[in-house]
Short mmCIF file of C-alpha atoms in Angstrom, two decimals:
data_model
loop_
_atom_site.label_atom_id
_atom_site.label_comp_id
_atom_site.label_asym_id
_atom_site.label_seq_id
_atom_site.Cartn_x
_atom_site.Cartn_y
_atom_site.Cartn_z
CA ALA A 1 -59.31 -35.70 32.65
CA GLY A 2 -56.62 -38.34 31.79
CA PRO A 3 -56.32 -37.57 28.05
CA GLY A 4 -56.88 -33.77 28.62
CA ARG A 5 -53.90 -33.73 31.11
CA ALA A 6 -51.73 -35.71 28.70
CA MET A 7 -52.55 -33.22 25.92
CA ARG A 8 -51.90 -30.26 28.13
CA ALA A 9 -48.56 -31.84 29.09
CA ALA A 10 -47.75 -32.54 25.44
CA GLY A 11 -48.62 -28.93 24.57
CA ALA A 12 -46.45 -27.63 27.32
CA ALA A 13 -43.58 -29.74 26.19
CA LEU A 14 -44.03 -28.55 22.56
CA ALA A 15 -44.06 -24.83 23.71
CA ALA A 16 -40.90 -25.43 25.83
CA ALA A 17 -39.20 -27.06 22.85
CA ALA A 18 -40.16 -24.13 20.54
CA VAL A 19 -38.90 -21.59 23.08
CA SER A 20 -35.60 -23.49 23.44
CA ALA A 21 -35.25 -23.64 19.63
CA VAL A 22 -35.79 -19.85 19.36
CA LEU A 23 -33.24 -19.18 22.25
CA LEU A 24 -30.63 -21.52 20.58
CA ALA A 25 -31.15 -19.75 17.22
CA VAL A 26 -30.72 -16.34 18.87
CA ALA A 27 -27.55 -17.50 20.71
CA ALA A 28 -26.22 -18.91 17.43
CA TRP A 29 -27.02 -15.65 15.62
CA ARG A 30 -25.31 -13.64 18.37
CA ARG A 31 -22.16 -15.87 18.17
CA ALA A 32 -22.15 -15.60 14.36
CA ARG A 33 -22.84 -11.86 14.31
CA PRO A 34 -19.57 -9.95 13.76
CA VAL A 35 -18.57 -7.57 16.49
CA ARG A 36 -19.47 -3.97 15.92
CA GLU A 37 -18.87 -1.59 18.76
CA VAL A 38 -18.12 2.07 19.38
CA LEU A 39 -16.39 3.10 22.59
CA PHE A 40 -16.29 6.71 23.67
CA PHE A 41 -13.86 8.17 26.24
CA PRO A 42 -13.24 9.55 28.83
CA SER A 43 -13.91 6.24 30.50
CA ARG A 44 -15.29 6.18 34.03
CA PRO A 45 -12.53 5.09 36.42
CA CYS A 46 -12.68 1.33 36.98
CA CYS A 47 -10.69 -1.54 38.42
CA ILE A 48 -9.76 -4.23 35.82
CA GLU A 49 -7.99 -6.60 38.30
CA ALA A 50 -10.83 -9.14 38.19
CA LEU A 51 -10.69 -9.16 34.32
CA LEU A 52 -6.90 -9.67 34.29
CA ALA A 53 -7.09 -12.35 37.08
CA GLU A 54 -9.77 -14.29 35.19
CA ALA A 55 -7.68 -14.09 32.02
CA ALA A 56 -4.53 -15.20 33.78
CA GLU A 57 -6.15 -18.18 35.42
CA PRO A 58 -9.52 -19.04 33.95
CA GLY A 59 -11.90 -20.48 36.54
CA ALA A 60 -9.72 -19.74 39.52
CA PRO A 61 -11.38 -18.10 42.43
CA VAL A 62 -11.10 -14.30 42.06
CA ARG A 63 -9.69 -12.45 45.16
CA PRO A 64 -11.43 -9.18 45.65
CA CYS A 65 -9.17 -6.24 44.86
CA PRO A 66 -8.48 -3.87 47.77
CA CYS A 67 -8.71 -0.77 45.61
CA PRO A 68 -11.72 1.55 45.92
CA LEU A 69 -12.58 1.65 42.23
CA PRO A 70 -15.76 -0.09 40.92
CA SER A 71 -15.27 -2.93 38.59
CA GLY A 72 -18.22 -2.08 36.32
CA ASP A 73 -18.72 -2.02 32.59
CA THR A 74 -16.73 0.96 31.17
CA ALA A 75 -15.17 1.90 27.92
CA LEU A 76 -11.78 0.82 29.31
CA SER A 77 -13.04 -2.52 30.57
CA ARG A 78 -14.66 -3.21 27.23
CA LEU A 79 -11.44 -2.34 25.39
CA VAL A 80 -9.53 -4.72 27.81
CA ARG A 81 -12.05 -7.52 27.20
CA ARG A 82 -11.69 -7.15 23.44
CA LEU A 83 -7.94 -7.36 23.67
CA LEU A 84 -8.10 -10.33 26.07
CA SER A 85 -10.15 -12.26 23.48
CA ALA A 86 -6.89 -12.78 21.47
CA ARG A 87 -5.92 -16.44 21.14
CA ARG A 88 -3.16 -16.36 18.54
CA SER A 89 -1.96 -12.92 17.58
CA LEU A 90 -2.02 -9.26 18.58
CA ASP A 91 -0.63 -6.73 16.18
CA LEU A 92 -0.34 -3.27 17.80
CA CYS A 93 0.44 0.04 16.19
CA VAL A 94 0.31 2.70 18.90
CA PHE A 95 1.76 6.21 18.88
CA ALA A 96 1.93 6.76 22.62
CA PHE A 97 1.72 3.84 25.11
CA SER A 98 2.04 4.75 28.78
CA CYS A 99 -1.06 3.22 30.36
CA PRO A 100 0.11 0.58 32.86
CA GLN A 101 -3.24 -1.34 32.79
CA LEU A 102 -3.02 -1.82 28.98
CA ALA A 103 0.63 -2.76 29.27
CA ARG A 104 -0.33 -5.48 31.76
CA THR A 105 -3.09 -6.68 29.39
CA VAL A 106 -0.56 -6.99 26.56
CA GLN A 107 2.01 -8.60 28.78
CA LEU A 108 -0.59 -11.13 29.96
CA LEU A 109 -1.37 -12.12 26.39
CA HIS A 110 2.28 -12.53 25.65
CA HIS A 111 2.69 -14.84 28.65
CA ARG A 112 -0.35 -16.82 27.48
CA GLY A 113 1.54 -17.59 24.20
CA VAL A 114 -0.24 -15.01 21.96
CA ARG A 115 2.18 -13.67 19.38
CA VAL A 116 2.42 -9.90 20.09
CA ARG A 117 4.06 -7.51 17.72
CA LEU A 118 4.25 -3.84 18.63
CA VAL A 119 5.01 -0.80 16.53
CA THR A 120 5.41 2.61 18.11
CA ASP A 121 6.75 6.07 17.56
CA ALA A 122 10.52 6.76 18.22
CA GLN A 123 9.99 10.22 19.69
CA TYR A 124 7.24 9.15 22.14
CA MET A 125 8.61 5.81 23.23
CA GLY A 126 11.24 7.38 25.50
CA MET A 127 8.81 9.72 27.20
CA HIS A 128 8.10 9.70 30.96
CA GLY A 129 5.78 6.78 31.84
CA SER A 130 6.23 4.98 28.53
CA GLN A 131 5.54 1.32 28.91
CA ILE A 132 7.66 0.26 25.90
CA GLY A 133 10.74 -0.59 27.94
CA ARG A 134 8.78 -2.80 30.27
CA LEU A 135 7.12 -4.59 27.34
CA ARG A 136 10.50 -5.15 25.65
CA HIS A 137 11.90 -6.44 29.01
CA ALA A 138 9.01 -8.98 29.07
CA GLY A 139 10.25 -10.27 25.75
CA ILE A 140 7.80 -8.56 23.36
CA GLN A 141 9.04 -7.56 19.89
CA VAL A 142 8.86 -3.79 19.41
CA ARG A 143 9.78 -1.80 16.27
CA HIS A 144 9.69 1.94 15.74
CA ASP A 145 10.14 4.49 13.00
CA GLN A 146 13.38 6.26 12.24
CA HIS A 147 12.17 9.35 10.56
CA SER A 148 10.87 12.82 11.49
CA GLY A 149 7.19 12.25 10.93
CA TYR A 150 5.06 10.52 13.61
CA MET A 151 4.02 6.94 13.55
CA HIS A 152 0.55 8.25 14.63
CA HIS A 153 -1.68 5.20 14.19
CA LYS A 154 -3.50 3.90 17.16
CA PHE A 155 -4.82 0.51 16.14
CA ALA A 156 -4.77 -3.13 17.26
CA ILE A 157 -5.56 -6.25 15.30
CA VAL A 158 -6.76 -9.29 17.30
CA ASP A 159 -6.13 -12.75 15.71
CA ARG A 160 -6.09 -11.12 12.21
CA ARG A 161 -9.86 -10.99 12.64
CA MET A 162 -10.89 -7.91 14.72
CA LEU A 163 -9.76 -4.33 14.23
CA ILE A 164 -9.72 -1.90 17.09
CA THR A 165 -8.94 1.65 15.94
CA GLY A 166 -9.68 5.25 16.69
CA SER A 167 -8.28 8.50 18.15
CA LEU A 168 -7.27 6.92 21.51
CA ASN A 169 -3.55 6.82 22.44
CA TRP A 170 -2.83 4.24 25.11
CA THR A 171 -2.25 6.74 27.83
CA ALA A 172 -3.97 7.20 31.21
CA GLN A 173 -4.54 10.92 30.25
CA ALA A 174 -6.42 9.87 27.08
CA ILE A 175 -8.49 7.24 28.85
CA GLN A 176 -9.43 9.27 31.83
CA SER A 177 -9.53 12.91 30.60
CA ASN A 178 -9.90 13.18 26.79
CA ARG A 179 -12.87 12.97 24.42
CA GLU A 180 -11.86 10.03 22.30
CA ASN A 181 -13.34 7.28 20.19
CA VAL A 182 -12.44 3.64 19.43
CA LEU A 183 -14.22 1.55 16.79
CA VAL A 184 -14.30 -2.26 17.11
CA VAL A 185 -14.86 -3.86 13.69
CA GLU A 186 -15.03 -7.45 12.81
CA ASP A 187 -15.02 -6.96 9.07
CA ALA A 188 -12.64 -8.80 6.66
CA GLU A 189 -12.22 -5.91 4.24
CA TYR A 190 -11.29 -3.34 6.94
CA VAL A 191 -9.08 -5.79 8.82
CA LYS A 192 -7.19 -6.76 5.64
CA ALA A 193 -6.43 -3.03 4.83
CA PHE A 194 -5.02 -2.52 8.36
CA GLN A 195 -3.22 -5.79 8.45
CA ASP A 196 -1.55 -5.00 5.17
CA GLU A 197 -0.52 -1.56 6.56
CA PHE A 198 0.77 -3.34 9.68
CA GLU A 199 2.95 -5.76 7.70
CA ARG A 200 4.28 -2.88 5.52
CA ILE A 201 5.30 -0.88 8.66
CA TRP A 202 6.68 -3.93 10.42
CA GLU A 203 9.00 -4.64 7.54
CA GLU A 204 9.87 -0.96 6.91
CA TYR A 205 10.84 -0.54 10.65
CA ASN A 206 12.93 -3.77 10.67
CA PRO A 207 16.15 -2.82 12.55
CA ALA A 208 18.07 -4.52 9.76
CA ASN A 209 16.99 -1.57 7.57
CA TYR A 210 18.21 1.12 9.99
CA LYS A 211 20.45 3.76 8.44
CA PHE A 212 23.16 5.36 10.64
CA PHE A 213 24.45 8.75 9.68
CA PRO A 214 27.87 9.87 10.79
CA ALA B 1 -27.72 -16.37 -46.42
CA GLY B 2 -30.76 -14.09 -45.78
CA PRO B 3 -32.24 -16.02 -42.76
CA GLY B 4 -28.71 -16.72 -41.40
CA ARG B 5 -27.84 -13.05 -41.45
CA ALA B 6 -31.10 -12.14 -39.76
CA MET B 7 -30.50 -14.73 -36.98
CA ARG B 8 -26.90 -13.46 -36.51
CA ALA B 9 -28.25 -9.95 -36.26
CA ALA B 10 -30.91 -11.04 -33.73
CA GLY B 11 -28.23 -12.92 -31.83
CA ALA B 12 -26.00 -9.92 -31.72
CA ALA B 13 -28.88 -7.69 -30.54
CA LEU B 14 -29.73 -10.26 -27.84
CA ALA B 15 -26.08 -10.38 -26.68
CA ALA B 16 -25.88 -6.56 -26.64
CA ALA B 17 -29.09 -6.40 -24.61
CA ALA B 18 -27.69 -8.92 -22.09
CA VAL B 19 -24.40 -7.00 -21.78
CA SER B 20 -26.37 -3.69 -21.27
CA ALA B 21 -28.47 -5.34 -18.60
CA VAL B 22 -25.35 -6.65 -16.77
CA LEU B 23 -23.71 -3.26 -16.98
CA LEU B 24 -26.88 -1.49 -15.70
CA ALA B 25 -27.18 -3.94 -12.82
CA VAL B 26 -23.50 -3.42 -11.90
CA ALA B 27 -23.97 0.36 -12.02
CA ALA B 28 -27.10 0.18 -9.82
CA TRP B 29 -25.29 -2.17 -7.34
CA ARG B 30 -22.36 0.32 -7.25
CA ARG B 31 -24.66 3.26 -6.50
CA ALA B 32 -26.54 1.32 -3.85
CA ARG B 33 -23.38 -0.14 -2.25
CA PRO B 34 -22.51 1.86 0.87
CA VAL B 35 -19.16 3.58 0.77
CA ARG B 36 -16.36 1.68 2.55
CA GLU B 37 -12.91 3.14 2.20
CA VAL B 38 -9.68 3.14 4.09
CA LEU B 39 -7.20 5.97 3.44
CA PHE B 40 -3.56 5.73 4.65
CA PHE B 41 -1.26 8.67 5.08
CA PRO B 42 1.23 10.24 4.44
CA SER B 43 -0.40 11.30 1.23
CA ARG B 44 1.68 11.91 -1.89
CA PRO B 45 1.76 15.73 -2.47
CA CYS B 46 -1.06 16.80 -4.80
CA CYS B 47 -2.83 19.89 -6.14
CA ILE B 48 -6.51 19.95 -5.22
CA GLU B 49 -7.26 23.27 -7.12
CA ALA B 50 -9.17 21.47 -9.86
CA LEU B 51 -11.29 19.63 -7.33
CA LEU B 52 -12.16 22.84 -5.46
CA ALA B 53 -12.82 24.74 -8.71
CA GLU B 54 -15.15 22.03 -10.02
CA ALA B 55 -16.99 22.05 -6.60
CA ALA B 56 -17.24 25.84 -6.55
CA GLU B 57 -18.57 26.08 -10.15
CA PRO B 58 -19.78 22.75 -11.40
CA GLY B 59 -19.37 22.43 -15.20
CA ALA B 60 -17.30 25.65 -15.54
CA PRO B 61 -14.12 25.32 -17.62
CA VAL B 62 -11.22 24.46 -15.25
CA ARG B 63 -8.17 26.75 -15.54
CA PRO B 64 -5.01 24.77 -15.10
CA CYS B 65 -3.22 25.50 -11.89
CA PRO B 66 0.30 26.98 -12.22
CA CYS B 67 1.64 25.00 -9.29
CA PRO B 68 4.11 22.10 -10.03
CA LEU B 69 2.15 19.39 -8.02
CA PRO B 70 0.37 16.62 -9.81
CA SER B 71 -3.41 16.55 -9.51
CA GLY B 72 -3.73 12.74 -9.18
CA ASP B 73 -5.60 10.37 -7.00
CA THR B 74 -4.10 10.51 -3.46
CA ALA B 75 -5.26 10.03 0.10
CA LEU B 76 -5.74 13.73 0.49
CA SER B 77 -7.73 14.21 -2.78
CA ARG B 78 -9.91 11.30 -1.80
CA LEU B 79 -10.65 12.79 1.66
CA VAL B 80 -11.48 16.15 -0.02
CA ARG B 81 -13.82 14.42 -2.58
CA ARG B 82 -15.69 12.75 0.33
CA LEU B 83 -16.08 15.99 2.11
CA LEU B 84 -17.17 17.84 -1.04
CA SER B 85 -19.95 15.26 -1.48
CA ALA B 86 -21.84 17.10 1.37
CA ARG B 87 -25.17 18.58 0.31
CA ARG B 88 -26.92 19.41 3.52
CA SER B 89 -24.56 19.21 6.60
CA LEU B 90 -21.04 18.71 7.76
CA ASP B 91 -20.41 18.06 11.45
CA LEU B 92 -16.76 18.28 12.28
CA CYS B 93 -14.96 17.30 15.52
CA VAL B 94 -11.19 17.92 14.95
CA PHE B 95 -8.53 18.28 17.66
CA ALA B 96 -6.07 20.19 15.53
CA PHE B 97 -7.05 22.01 12.33
CA SER B 98 -4.28 23.86 10.55
CA CYS B 99 -4.37 22.52 6.93
CA PRO B 100 -5.28 25.38 4.59
CA GLN B 101 -6.53 23.03 1.80
CA LEU B 102 -9.05 21.36 4.19
CA ALA B 103 -10.04 24.78 5.57
CA ARG B 104 -10.84 25.95 2.01
CA THR B 105 -12.82 22.81 1.39
CA VAL B 106 -14.90 23.41 4.58
CA GLN B 107 -15.31 27.14 3.64
CA LEU B 108 -16.42 26.22 0.19
CA LEU B 109 -19.14 23.93 1.62
CA HIS B 110 -20.29 26.67 3.94
CA HIS B 111 -20.60 29.13 0.94
CA ARG B 112 -22.53 26.42 -0.97
CA GLY B 113 -25.12 26.49 1.82
CA VAL B 114 -24.09 23.27 3.67
CA ARG B 115 -24.67 23.67 7.35
CA VAL B 116 -21.20 23.36 8.90
CA ARG B 117 -20.69 22.89 12.68
CA LEU B 118 -17.17 22.59 13.98
CA VAL B 119 -15.98 21.40 17.38
CA THR B 120 -12.35 21.74 18.29
CA ASP B 121 -9.83 21.75 21.19
CA ALA B 122 -9.29 24.99 23.14
CA GLN B 123 -5.54 24.47 23.62
CA TYR B 124 -4.86 23.79 19.99
CA MET B 125 -7.23 26.29 18.32
CA GLY B 126 -4.82 29.17 19.16
CA MET B 127 -1.69 27.52 17.83
CA HIS B 128 0.40 28.76 14.99
CA GLY B 129 -1.20 28.13 11.60
CA SER B 130 -4.59 27.14 13.14
CA GLN B 131 -7.47 27.62 10.60
CA ILE B 132 -10.10 28.15 13.23
CA GLY B 133 -10.03 31.92 13.15
CA ARG B 134 -10.28 32.02 9.40
CA LEU B 135 -13.36 29.64 9.50
CA ARG B 136 -15.10 31.68 12.21
CA HIS B 137 -14.32 34.87 10.22
CA ALA B 138 -16.11 33.16 7.28
CA GLY B 139 -19.19 32.75 9.38
CA ILE B 140 -18.83 29.11 10.44
CA GLN B 141 -20.01 28.11 13.93
CA VAL B 142 -17.16 26.83 16.06
CA ARG B 143 -17.39 25.47 19.59
CA HIS B 144 -14.65 24.28 21.85
CA ASP B 145 -14.01 22.56 25.22
CA GLN B 146 -13.39 24.46 28.37
CA HIS B 147 -11.60 21.80 30.43
CA SER B 148 -8.17 20.38 30.86
CA GLY B 149 -8.52 17.19 28.94
CA TYR B 150 -8.24 17.25 25.19
CA MET B 151 -11.09 17.24 22.69
CA HIS B 152 -9.05 14.65 20.80
CA HIS B 153 -11.66 13.30 18.25
CA LYS B 154 -10.81 13.60 14.58
CA PHE B 155 -14.07 12.80 12.81
CA ALA B 156 -16.53 14.29 10.27
CA ILE B 157 -20.13 13.38 9.48
CA VAL B 158 -21.34 14.18 5.97
CA ASP B 159 -25.11 14.64 5.58
CA ARG B 160 -25.74 12.59 8.77
CA ARG B 161 -24.91 9.61 6.42
CA MET B 162 -21.20 9.14 6.09
CA LEU B 163 -18.64 8.90 8.92
CA ILE B 164 -15.01 9.84 8.29
CA THR B 165 -12.90 9.07 11.26
CA GLY B 166 -9.32 7.96 12.26
CA SER B 167 -6.04 9.06 13.59
CA LEU B 168 -5.59 12.02 11.24
CA ASN B 169 -5.50 15.51 12.59
CA TRP B 170 -6.27 18.07 9.90
CA THR B 171 -2.73 19.46 9.73
CA ALA B 172 -0.20 19.57 6.91
CA GLN B 173 2.32 17.72 8.99
CA ALA B 174 -0.07 14.82 9.60
CA ILE B 175 -1.16 14.66 5.92
CA GLN B 176 2.37 14.90 4.41
CA SER B 177 4.66 13.33 7.05
CA ASN B 178 2.78 11.02 9.54
CA ARG B 179 1.64 7.44 9.27
CA GLU B 180 -2.09 7.94 9.72
CA ASN B 181 -5.39 6.14 8.85
CA VAL B 182 -8.87 7.40 8.04
CA LEU B 183 -11.90 5.18 7.64
CA VAL B 184 -14.87 6.18 5.52
CA VAL B 185 -17.96 4.33 6.64
CA GLU B 186 -21.55 4.67 5.31
CA ASP B 187 -23.19 2.64 7.98
CA ALA B 188 -26.27 3.82 9.91
CA GLU B 189 -25.19 2.18 13.21
CA TYR B 190 -21.67 3.63 13.38
CA VAL B 191 -22.97 7.06 12.02
CA LYS B 192 -25.64 7.19 14.66
CA ALA B 193 -23.11 6.55 17.55
CA PHE B 194 -20.85 9.38 16.28
CA GLN B 195 -23.75 11.73 15.50
CA ASP B 196 -25.02 11.27 19.10
CA GLU B 197 -21.58 11.97 20.42
CA PHE B 198 -21.39 15.06 18.26
CA GLU B 199 -24.68 16.41 19.51
CA ARG B 200 -23.61 15.71 23.10
CA ILE B 201 -20.37 17.67 22.69
CA TRP B 202 -22.07 20.51 20.74
CA GLU B 203 -24.48 21.00 23.57
CA GLU B 204 -21.87 20.61 26.30
CA TYR B 205 -19.66 23.19 24.51
CA ASN B 206 -22.40 25.72 24.10
CA PRO B 207 -20.94 29.08 25.15
CA ALA B 208 -24.08 29.72 27.16
CA ASN B 209 -22.77 27.01 29.48
CA TYR B 210 -19.29 28.51 30.01
CA LYS B 211 -18.12 29.00 33.52
CA PHE B 212 -15.95 31.89 34.41
CA PHE B 213 -13.74 31.72 37.38
CA PRO B 214 -12.50 34.83 39.12
#
């Protein structure tokens, strides 16, 4: 039985090694695979406090939130997770921005040292509930149009690598009540097109270029 | 000089064959390559009469349009071309639809036998300039929401194969004055997600399901 047992042990070790190799390969493939995601709204209501707390202090013990909302996997929590993955830059181009949860997400990134640039629409930035003042107050650079047409884009670029774009304005109404879509695309060609558009708008809306009419 | 000339001729024939092979390969690759396009608005003003005339009567001599607009390559003409490529179906989910040129495009597809289904927003479909009445009058099936949130999508699916989606409402103001984006994506994964969303909405907005409150 001695040699038989040794062979069975060797076989088991070999099988375990093979399984580990396959698991490692799958994990590597998952890491390497570009993100492709579609989010549809309205999102189920959810609490994103745990997400924000973990992003603010990674590894710190999370205090349970006293609010009654579940903290499950929803379109909103997925959007927040994608934004929180930013390490270097976040370029935002959003027509209407009044959702406090998304404003806190952006503010948190800014505090973490991520370079945030925000473009928005002049007519909508002054509306009730707009988060633009709060974000400017926090030190985030904001630029806006100066013409009659709307700056109607709703996209974000994370680390010049991931494009988040769709029909969704960053408002509580849109998130909770509207039928909306958001595409998450990690694709160099699409990202470049939107990054170029962002840089064009960022320069065009530079306050140094403002025209004042008497 | 006889054998030399023959060899030069053979060499030239060989080079021509090689060039043809490369050109054919490039053409095949182009045909097989899925469409990936990003359109940014505002679009330069353009006349799409020639495009519509060619789609209505392929091969017929095109009468020049008397309007002063150029008929060049613009974001609008590209969008119209993509829509006109429909052969079997066009599934439309558009919040605001008041652009007469896009309404004519959709109507033309309907007359050509393409199965058009249109979902829109109840609050916006009755607004000034809305094309929904005209499209219904032409015999196109239209469904709309019956709740307080907006049906805020702006996407089209051509032949269950090509997704056209972005921030752009189908209004003249959006096309001519706003900063907007439209992605054109021929990708089975993204198309399926949006096709499923369309079918969900189409069923949910079935008039048989309307609720009438006293």
